Coordinates of N, CA and C and ligand atoms in Angstrom, one line a residue:
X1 N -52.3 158.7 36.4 CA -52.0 158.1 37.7 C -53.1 158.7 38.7
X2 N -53.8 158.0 39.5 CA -54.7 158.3 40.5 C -54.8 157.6 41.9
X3 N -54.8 158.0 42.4 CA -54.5 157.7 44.1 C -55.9 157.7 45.0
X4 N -56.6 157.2 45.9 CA -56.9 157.7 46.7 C -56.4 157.4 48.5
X5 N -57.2 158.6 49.1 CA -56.4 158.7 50.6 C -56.0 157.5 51.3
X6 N -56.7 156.1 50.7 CA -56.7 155.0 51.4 C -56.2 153.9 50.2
X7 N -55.0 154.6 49.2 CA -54.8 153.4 48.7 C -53.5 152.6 49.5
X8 N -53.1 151.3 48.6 CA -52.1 150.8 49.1 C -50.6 151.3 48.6
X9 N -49.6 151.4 48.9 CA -48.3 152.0 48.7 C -48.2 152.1 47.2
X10 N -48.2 151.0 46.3 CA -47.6 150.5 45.1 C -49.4 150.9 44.4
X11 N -50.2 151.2 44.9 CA -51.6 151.4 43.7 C -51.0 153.1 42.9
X12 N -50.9 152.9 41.2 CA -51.0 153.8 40.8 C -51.9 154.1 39.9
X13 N -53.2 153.1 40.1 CA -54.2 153.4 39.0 C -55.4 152.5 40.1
X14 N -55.8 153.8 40.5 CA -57.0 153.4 41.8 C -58.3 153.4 40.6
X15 N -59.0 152.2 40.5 CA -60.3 152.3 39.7 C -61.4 152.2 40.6
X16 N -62.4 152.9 40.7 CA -63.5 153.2 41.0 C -65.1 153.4 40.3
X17 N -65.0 152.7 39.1 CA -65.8 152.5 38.7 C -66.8 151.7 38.4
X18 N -66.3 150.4 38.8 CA -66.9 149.0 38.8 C -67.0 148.4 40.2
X19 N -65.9 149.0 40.7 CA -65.2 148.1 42.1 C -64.4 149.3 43.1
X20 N -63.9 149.0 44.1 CA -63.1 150.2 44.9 C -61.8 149.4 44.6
X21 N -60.9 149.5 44.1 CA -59.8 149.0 43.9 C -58.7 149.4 43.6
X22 N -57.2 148.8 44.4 CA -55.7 149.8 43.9 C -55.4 148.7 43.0
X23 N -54.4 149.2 42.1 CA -54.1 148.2 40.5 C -52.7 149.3 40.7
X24 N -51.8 148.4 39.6 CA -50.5 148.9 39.4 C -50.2 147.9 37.9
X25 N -49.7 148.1 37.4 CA -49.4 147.5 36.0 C -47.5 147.8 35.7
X26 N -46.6 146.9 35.7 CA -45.4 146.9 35.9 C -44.7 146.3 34.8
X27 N -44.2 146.7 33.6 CA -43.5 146.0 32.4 C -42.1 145.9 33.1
X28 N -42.0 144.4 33.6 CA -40.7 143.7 33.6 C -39.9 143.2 32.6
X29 N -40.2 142.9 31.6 CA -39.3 142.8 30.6 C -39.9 143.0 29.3
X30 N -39.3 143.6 28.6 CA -39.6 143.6 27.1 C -38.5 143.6 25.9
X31 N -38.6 143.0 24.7 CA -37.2 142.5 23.8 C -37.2 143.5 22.8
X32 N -38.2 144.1 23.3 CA -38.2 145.6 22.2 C -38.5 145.6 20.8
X33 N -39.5 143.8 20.6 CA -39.4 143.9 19.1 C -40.8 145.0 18.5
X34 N -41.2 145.2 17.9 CA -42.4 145.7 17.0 C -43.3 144.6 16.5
X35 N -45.1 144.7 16.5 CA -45.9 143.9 16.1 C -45.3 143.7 14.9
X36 N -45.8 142.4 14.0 CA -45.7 141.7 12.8 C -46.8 142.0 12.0
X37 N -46.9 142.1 11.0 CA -48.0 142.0 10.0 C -48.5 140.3 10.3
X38 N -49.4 139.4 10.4 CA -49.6 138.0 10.3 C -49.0 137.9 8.9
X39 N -48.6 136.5 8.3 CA -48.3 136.0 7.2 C -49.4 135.7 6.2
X40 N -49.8 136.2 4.9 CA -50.5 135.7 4.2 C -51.1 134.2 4.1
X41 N -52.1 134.3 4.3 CA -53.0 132.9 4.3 C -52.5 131.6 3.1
X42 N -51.9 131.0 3.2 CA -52.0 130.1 2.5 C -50.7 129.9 2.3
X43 N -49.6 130.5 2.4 CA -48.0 131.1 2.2 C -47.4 129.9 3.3
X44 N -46.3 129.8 2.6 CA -45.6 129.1 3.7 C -45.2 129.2 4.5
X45 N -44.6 130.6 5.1 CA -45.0 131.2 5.7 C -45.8 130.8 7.1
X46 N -47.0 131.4 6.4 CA -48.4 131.2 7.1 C -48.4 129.5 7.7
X47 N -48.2 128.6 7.1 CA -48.1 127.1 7.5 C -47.2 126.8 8.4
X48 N -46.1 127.1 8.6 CA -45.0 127.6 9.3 C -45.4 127.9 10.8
X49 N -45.9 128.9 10.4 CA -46.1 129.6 12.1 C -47.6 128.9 12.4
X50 N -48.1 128.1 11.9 CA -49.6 128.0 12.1 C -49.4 126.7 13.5
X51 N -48.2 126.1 13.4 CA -47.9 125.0 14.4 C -47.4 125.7 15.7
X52 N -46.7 127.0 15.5 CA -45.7 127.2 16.6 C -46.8 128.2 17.5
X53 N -46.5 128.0 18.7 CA -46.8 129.1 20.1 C -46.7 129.9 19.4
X54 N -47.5 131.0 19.8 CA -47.3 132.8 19.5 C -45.8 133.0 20.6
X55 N -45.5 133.4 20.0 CA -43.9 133.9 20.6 C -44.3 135.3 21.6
X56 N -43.7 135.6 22.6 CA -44.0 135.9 23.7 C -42.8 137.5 23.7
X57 N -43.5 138.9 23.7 CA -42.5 139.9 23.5 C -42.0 140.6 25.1
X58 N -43.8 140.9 25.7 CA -43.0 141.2 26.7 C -43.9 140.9 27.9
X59 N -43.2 141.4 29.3 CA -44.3 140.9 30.7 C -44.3 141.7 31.5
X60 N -45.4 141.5 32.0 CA -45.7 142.5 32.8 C -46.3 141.9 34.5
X61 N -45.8 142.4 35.5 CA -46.3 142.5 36.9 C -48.1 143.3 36.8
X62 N -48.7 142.6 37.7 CA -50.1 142.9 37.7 C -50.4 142.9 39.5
X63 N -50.8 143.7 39.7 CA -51.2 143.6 40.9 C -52.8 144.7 41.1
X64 N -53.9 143.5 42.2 CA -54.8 144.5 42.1 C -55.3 143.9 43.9
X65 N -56.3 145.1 44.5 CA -56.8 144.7 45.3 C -58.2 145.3 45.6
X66 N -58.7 144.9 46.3 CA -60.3 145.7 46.4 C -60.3 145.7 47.8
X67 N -61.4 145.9 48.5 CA -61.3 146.2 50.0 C -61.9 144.8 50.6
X68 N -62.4 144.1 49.6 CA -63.0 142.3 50.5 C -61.4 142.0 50.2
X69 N -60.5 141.6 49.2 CA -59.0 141.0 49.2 C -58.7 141.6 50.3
X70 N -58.5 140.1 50.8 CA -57.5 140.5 52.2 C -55.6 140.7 51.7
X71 N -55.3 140.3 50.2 CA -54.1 139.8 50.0 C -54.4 140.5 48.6
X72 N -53.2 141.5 47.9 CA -53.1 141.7 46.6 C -53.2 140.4 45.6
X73 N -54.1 140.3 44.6 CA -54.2 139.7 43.5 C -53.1 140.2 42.5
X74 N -52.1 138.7 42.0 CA -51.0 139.4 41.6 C -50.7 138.5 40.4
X75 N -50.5 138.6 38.9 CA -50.0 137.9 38.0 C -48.6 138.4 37.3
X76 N -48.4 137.4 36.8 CA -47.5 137.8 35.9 C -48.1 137.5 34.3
X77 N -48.1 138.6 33.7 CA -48.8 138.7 32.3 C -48.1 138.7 31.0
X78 N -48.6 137.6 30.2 CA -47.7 137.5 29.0 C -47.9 138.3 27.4
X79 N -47.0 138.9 26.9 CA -47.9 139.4 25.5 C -47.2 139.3 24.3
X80 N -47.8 139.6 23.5 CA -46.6 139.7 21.9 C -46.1 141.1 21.5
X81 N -45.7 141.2 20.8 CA -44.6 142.0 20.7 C -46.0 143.3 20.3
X82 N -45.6 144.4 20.3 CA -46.2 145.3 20.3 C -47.6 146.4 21.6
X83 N -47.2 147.6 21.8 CA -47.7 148.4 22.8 C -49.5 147.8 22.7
X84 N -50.2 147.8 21.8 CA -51.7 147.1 22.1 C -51.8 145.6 22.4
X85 N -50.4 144.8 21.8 CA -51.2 143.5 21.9 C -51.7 142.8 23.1
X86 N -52.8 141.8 22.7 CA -53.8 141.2 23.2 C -52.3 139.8 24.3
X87 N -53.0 139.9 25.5 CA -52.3 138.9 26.6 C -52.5 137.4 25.6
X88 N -51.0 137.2 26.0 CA -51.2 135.9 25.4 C -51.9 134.3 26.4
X89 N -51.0 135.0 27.4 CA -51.0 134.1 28.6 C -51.0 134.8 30.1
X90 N -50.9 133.9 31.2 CA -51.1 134.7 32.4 C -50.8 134.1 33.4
X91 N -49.8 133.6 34.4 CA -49.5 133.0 35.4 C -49.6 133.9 36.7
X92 N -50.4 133.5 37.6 CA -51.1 133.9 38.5 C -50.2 133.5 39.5
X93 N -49.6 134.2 40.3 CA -48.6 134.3 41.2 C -49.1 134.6 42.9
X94 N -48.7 133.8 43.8 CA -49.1 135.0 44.7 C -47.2 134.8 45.5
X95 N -47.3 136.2 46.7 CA -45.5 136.4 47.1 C -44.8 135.0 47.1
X96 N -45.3 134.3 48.4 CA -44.0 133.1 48.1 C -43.5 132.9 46.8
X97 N -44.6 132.3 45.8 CA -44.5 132.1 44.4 C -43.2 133.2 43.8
X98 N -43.9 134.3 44.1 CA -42.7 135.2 42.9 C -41.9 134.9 43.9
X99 N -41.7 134.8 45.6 CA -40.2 135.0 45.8 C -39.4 133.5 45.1
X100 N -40.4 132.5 44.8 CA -39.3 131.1 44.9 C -38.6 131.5 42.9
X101 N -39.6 132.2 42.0 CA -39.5 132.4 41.4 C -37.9 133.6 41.1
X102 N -38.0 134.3 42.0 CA -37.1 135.6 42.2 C -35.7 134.3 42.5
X103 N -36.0 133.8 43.2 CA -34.5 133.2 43.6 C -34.5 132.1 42.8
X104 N -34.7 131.4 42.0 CA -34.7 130.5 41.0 C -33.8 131.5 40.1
X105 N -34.2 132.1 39.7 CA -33.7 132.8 38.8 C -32.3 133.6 39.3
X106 N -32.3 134.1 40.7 CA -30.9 134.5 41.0 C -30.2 133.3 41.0
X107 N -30.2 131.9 41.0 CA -29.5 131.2 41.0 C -28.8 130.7 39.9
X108 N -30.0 130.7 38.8 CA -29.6 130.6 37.1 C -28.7 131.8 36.5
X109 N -28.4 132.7 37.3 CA -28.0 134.4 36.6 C -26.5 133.7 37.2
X110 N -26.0 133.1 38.2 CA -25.4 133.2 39.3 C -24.2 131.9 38.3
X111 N -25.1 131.0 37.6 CA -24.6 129.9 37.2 C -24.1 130.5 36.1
X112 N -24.8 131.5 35.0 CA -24.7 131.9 33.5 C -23.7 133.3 33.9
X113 N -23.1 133.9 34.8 CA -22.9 135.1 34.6 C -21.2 134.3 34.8
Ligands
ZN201 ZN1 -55.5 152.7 45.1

């Protein structure tokens, strides 16, 4: 974790290397499975999954800013199941967005609970 005297509240990985920037990286959900071996080539298996989406394990909140961003840069980031894998996907959020998103969702919790 690294800070500096002029970060923003929520920066816990100030990068200074490329850019002057506060970043925070936030796992919102994850189903706690473990990476897969891929299926052998040619297996059915392998044919099988060659049609379907990469199935989606866990997400994460992204947020970054530099000192030209007037407004945090903020996504919501998609992966597969396991601690290295590669982003599958990436919807790019800014607050209204997550809030309409936040209450969509308390509404569906509200309907299923
Ligand atoms: Zn910072």
């Amino acid at each position: 974790m690294t800070r500096s005297p002029d970060c923003k509240p929520w920066c816990d990985n100030h990068l200074t290397k490329f850019e002057n920037s506060c970043n925070t990286m936030i796992v919102i959900y994850d189903d706690g499975r473990q990476a897969e071996a891929p299926p052998t080539p040619g297996t059915m298996a392998a044919l099988f999954r060659a049609g379907l989406p990469k199935a989606i394990s866990w997400v994460a909140f992204v947020a970054s800013q530099d000192e030209e961003d007037e407004k945090p840069i903020m996504d919501l980031q998609f992966f597969e199941a396991g601690d290295g894998a590669e982003q599958i996907s990436n919807l790019h959020v800014d607050l209204d967005g997550l809030r309409t998103l936040h209450s969509s969702l308390a509404d569906i919790l509200r309907e299923f609970s």
